[in-house]
mmCIF file of C-alpha atoms in Angstrom:
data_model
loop_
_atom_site.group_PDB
_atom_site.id
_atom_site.type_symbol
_atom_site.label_atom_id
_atom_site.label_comp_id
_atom_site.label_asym_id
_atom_site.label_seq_id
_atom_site.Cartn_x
_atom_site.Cartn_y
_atom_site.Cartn_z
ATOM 1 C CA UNK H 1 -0.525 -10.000 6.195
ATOM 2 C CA UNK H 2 -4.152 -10.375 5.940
ATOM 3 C CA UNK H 3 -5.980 -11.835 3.156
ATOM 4 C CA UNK H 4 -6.639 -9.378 0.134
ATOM 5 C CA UNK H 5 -10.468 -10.319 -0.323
ATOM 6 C CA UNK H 6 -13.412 -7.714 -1.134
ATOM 7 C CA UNK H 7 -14.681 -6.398 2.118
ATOM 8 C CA UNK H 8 -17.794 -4.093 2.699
ATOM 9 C CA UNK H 9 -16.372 -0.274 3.883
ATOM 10 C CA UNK H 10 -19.779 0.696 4.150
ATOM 11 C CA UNK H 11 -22.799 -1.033 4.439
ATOM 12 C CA UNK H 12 -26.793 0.988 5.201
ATOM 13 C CA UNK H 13 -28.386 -0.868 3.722
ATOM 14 C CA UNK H 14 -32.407 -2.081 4.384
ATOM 15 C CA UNK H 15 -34.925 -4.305 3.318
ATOM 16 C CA UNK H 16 -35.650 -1.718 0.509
ATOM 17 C CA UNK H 17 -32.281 0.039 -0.283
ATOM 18 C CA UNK H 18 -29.166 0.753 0.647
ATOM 19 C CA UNK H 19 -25.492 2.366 -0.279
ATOM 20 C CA UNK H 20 -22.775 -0.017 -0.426
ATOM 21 C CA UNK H 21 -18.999 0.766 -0.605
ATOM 22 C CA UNK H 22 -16.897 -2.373 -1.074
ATOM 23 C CA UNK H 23 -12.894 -2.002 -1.080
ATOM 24 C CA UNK H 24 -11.677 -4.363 -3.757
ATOM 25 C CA UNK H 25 -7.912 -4.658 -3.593
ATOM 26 C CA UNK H 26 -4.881 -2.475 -3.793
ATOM 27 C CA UNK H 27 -4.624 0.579 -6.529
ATOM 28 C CA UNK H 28 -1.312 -0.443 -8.012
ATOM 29 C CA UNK H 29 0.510 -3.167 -5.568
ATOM 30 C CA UNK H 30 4.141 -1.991 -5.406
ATOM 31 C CA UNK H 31 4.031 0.686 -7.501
ATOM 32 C CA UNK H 32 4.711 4.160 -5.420
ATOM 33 C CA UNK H 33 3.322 6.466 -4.454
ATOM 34 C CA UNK H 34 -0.195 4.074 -5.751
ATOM 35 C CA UNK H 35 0.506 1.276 -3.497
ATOM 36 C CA UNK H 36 -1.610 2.557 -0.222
ATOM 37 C CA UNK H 37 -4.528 3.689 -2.806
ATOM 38 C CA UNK H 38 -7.647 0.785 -3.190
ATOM 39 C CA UNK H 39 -10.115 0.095 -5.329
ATOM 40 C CA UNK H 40 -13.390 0.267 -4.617
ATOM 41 C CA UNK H 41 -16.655 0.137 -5.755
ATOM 42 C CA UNK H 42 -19.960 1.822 -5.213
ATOM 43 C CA UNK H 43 -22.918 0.240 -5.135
ATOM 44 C CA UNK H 44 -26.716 1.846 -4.774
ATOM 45 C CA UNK H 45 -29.830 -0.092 -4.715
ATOM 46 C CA UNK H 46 -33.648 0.676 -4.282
ATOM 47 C CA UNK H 47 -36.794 0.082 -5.495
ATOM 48 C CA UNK H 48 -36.190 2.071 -8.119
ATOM 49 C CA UNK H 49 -32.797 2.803 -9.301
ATOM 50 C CA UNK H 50 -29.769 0.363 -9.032
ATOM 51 C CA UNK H 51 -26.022 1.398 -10.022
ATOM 52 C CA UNK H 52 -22.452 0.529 -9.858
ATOM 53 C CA UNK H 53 -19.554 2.683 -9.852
ATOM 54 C CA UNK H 54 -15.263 1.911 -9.575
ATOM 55 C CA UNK H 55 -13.657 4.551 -7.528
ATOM 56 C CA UNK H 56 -9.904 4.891 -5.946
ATOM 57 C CA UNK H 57 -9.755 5.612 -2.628
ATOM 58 C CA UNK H 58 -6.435 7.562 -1.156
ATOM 59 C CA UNK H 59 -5.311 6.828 2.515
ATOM 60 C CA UNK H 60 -6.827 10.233 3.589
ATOM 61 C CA UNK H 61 -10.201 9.169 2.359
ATOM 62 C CA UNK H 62 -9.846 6.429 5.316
ATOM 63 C CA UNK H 63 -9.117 9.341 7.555
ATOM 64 C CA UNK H 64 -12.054 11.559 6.637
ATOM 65 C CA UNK H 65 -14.326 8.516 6.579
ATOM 66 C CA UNK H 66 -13.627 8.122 10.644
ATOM 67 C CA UNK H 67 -14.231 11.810 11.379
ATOM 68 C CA UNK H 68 -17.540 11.551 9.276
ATOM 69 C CA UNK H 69 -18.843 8.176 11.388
ATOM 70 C CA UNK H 70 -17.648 10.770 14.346
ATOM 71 C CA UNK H 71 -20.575 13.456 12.737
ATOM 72 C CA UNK H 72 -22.895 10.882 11.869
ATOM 73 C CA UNK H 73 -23.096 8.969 15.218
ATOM 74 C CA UNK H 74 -23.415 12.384 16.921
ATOM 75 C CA UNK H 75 -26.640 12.906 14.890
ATOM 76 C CA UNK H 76 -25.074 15.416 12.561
ATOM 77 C CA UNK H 77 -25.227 14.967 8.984
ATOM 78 C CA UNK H 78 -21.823 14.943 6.472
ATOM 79 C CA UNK H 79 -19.743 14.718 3.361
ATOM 80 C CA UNK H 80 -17.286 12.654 1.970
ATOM 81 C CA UNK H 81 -14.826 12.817 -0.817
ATOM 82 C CA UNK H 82 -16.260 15.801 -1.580
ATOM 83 C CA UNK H 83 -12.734 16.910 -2.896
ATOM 84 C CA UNK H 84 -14.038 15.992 -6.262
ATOM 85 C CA UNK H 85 -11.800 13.067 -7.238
ATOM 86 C CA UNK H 86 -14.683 10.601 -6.447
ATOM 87 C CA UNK H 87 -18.335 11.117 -6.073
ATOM 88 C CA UNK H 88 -19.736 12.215 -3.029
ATOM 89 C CA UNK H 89 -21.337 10.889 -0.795
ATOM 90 C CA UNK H 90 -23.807 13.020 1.672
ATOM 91 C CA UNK H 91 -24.986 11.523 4.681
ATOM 92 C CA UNK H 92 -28.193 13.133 6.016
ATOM 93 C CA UNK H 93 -29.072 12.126 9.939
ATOM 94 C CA UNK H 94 -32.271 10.222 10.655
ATOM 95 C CA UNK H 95 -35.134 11.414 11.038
ATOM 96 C CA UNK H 96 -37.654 11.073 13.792
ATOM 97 C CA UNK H 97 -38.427 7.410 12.483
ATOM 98 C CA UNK H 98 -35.404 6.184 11.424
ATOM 99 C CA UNK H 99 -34.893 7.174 8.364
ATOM 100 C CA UNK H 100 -31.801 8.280 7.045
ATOM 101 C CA UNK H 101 -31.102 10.040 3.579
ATOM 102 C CA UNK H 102 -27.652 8.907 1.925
ATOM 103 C CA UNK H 103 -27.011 11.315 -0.972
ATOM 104 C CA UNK H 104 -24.321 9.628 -3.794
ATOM 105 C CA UNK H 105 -23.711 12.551 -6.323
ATOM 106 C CA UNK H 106 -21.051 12.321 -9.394
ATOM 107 C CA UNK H 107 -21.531 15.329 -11.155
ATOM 108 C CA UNK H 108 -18.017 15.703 -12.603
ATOM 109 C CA UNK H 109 -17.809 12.318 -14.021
ATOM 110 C CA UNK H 110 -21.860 10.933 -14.800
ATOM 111 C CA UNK H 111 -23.472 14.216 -14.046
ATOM 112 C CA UNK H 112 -25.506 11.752 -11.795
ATOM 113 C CA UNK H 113 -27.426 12.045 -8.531
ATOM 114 C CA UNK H 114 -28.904 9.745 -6.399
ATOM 115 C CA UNK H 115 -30.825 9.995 -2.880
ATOM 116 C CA UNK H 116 -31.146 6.822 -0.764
ATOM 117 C CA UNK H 117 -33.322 6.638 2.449
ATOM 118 C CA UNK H 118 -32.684 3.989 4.923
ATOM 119 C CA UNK H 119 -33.719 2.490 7.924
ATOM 120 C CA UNK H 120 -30.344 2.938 10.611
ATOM 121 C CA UNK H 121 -29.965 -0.696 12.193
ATOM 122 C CA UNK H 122 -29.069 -0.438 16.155
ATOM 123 C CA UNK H 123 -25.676 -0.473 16.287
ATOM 124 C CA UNK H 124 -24.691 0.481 12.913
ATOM 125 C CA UNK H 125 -21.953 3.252 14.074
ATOM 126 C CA UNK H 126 -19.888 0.829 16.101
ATOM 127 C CA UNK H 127 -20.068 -1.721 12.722
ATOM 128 C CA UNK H 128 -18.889 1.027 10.707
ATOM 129 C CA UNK H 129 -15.862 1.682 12.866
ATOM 130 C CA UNK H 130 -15.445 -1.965 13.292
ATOM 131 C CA UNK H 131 -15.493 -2.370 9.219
ATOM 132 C CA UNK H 132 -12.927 0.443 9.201
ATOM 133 C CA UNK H 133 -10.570 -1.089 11.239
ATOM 134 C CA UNK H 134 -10.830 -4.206 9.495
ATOM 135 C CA UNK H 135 -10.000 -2.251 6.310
ATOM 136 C CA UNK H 136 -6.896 -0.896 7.636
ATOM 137 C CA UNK H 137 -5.730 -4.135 9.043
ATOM 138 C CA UNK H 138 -6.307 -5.879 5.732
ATOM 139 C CA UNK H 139 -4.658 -2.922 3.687
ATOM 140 C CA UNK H 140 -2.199 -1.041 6.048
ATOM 141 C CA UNK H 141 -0.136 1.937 4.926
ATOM 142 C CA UNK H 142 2.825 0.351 3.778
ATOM 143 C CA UNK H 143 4.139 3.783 1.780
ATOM 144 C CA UNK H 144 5.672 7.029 3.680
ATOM 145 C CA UNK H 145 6.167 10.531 2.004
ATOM 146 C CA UNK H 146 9.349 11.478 2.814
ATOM 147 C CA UNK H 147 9.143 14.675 1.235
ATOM 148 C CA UNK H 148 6.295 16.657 -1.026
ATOM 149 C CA UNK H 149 6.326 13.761 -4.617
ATOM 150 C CA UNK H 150 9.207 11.584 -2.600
ATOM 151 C CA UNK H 151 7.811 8.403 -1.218
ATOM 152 C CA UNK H 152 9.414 5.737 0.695
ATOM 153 C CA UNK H 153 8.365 2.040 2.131
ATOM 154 C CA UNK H 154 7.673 2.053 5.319
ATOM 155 C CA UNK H 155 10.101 0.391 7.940
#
């Protein structure tokens, strides 16, 4: 298996701000149903604010994270984890110079709300699928459920 180290999920990010979502480790290694869950943290920056929040992401927040970088790189704006289990994050598209709006509001846990502009850098939808993949690699689902609340290792 792949090394367990912190790797960047997300990363739009500019010389000014940016939105950072690092995956930290496993949830609860070998516990089920927790095992496929990870740690993560958020990170915002800008010239004016700067904050840090832990959140757990679930294996179906990988999956809705790839159909979002579908929206985004299509120009279309997006949400994610907006189930309310995490904060959400809104992603706004560019606008005519480049500048997109990222949107991190926890208003069940903080009551906080932040909006992030930043500067897209070429390429930065292929990285983002590229840093998902790596993500999965590193932390594959390793837990099955079987039935609804019966889970199983995978074989």
């Amino acid at each position: 298996m792949a090394d367990e180290s912190a790797m960047d999920l997300i990363c739009l990010a500019d010389a000014e701000s940016g939105v950072l979502i690092r995956v930290l480790r496993r949830h609860l290694p070998g516990v089920l149903p927790w095992h496929d869950f990870l740690d993560a943290e958020i990170v915002v920056t800008s010239g004016f604010a700067k904050g840090r929040m832990d959140v757990c992401l679930a294996p179906d927040d990988l999956d809705s994270w790839s159909q979002v970088l579908g929206a985004l790189a299509t120009g279309r704006g997006a949400a994610w984890m907006d189930d309310g289990r995490n904060p959400e994050i809104r992603f706004e598209p560019p606008d005519q110079n480049g500048r997109a709006v990222v949107v991190v509001e926890d208003f069940a846990s903080t009551g906080t709300s932040v909006q992030v502009p930043v500067h897209l850098a070429e390429g930065w939808a292929d990285d983002h699928h590229e840093r998902l993949q790596r993500v999965r690699s590193t932390w594959p689902r390793e837990v099955t459920e079987t039935s609804p609340g019966a889970y199983a290792w995978r074989r």
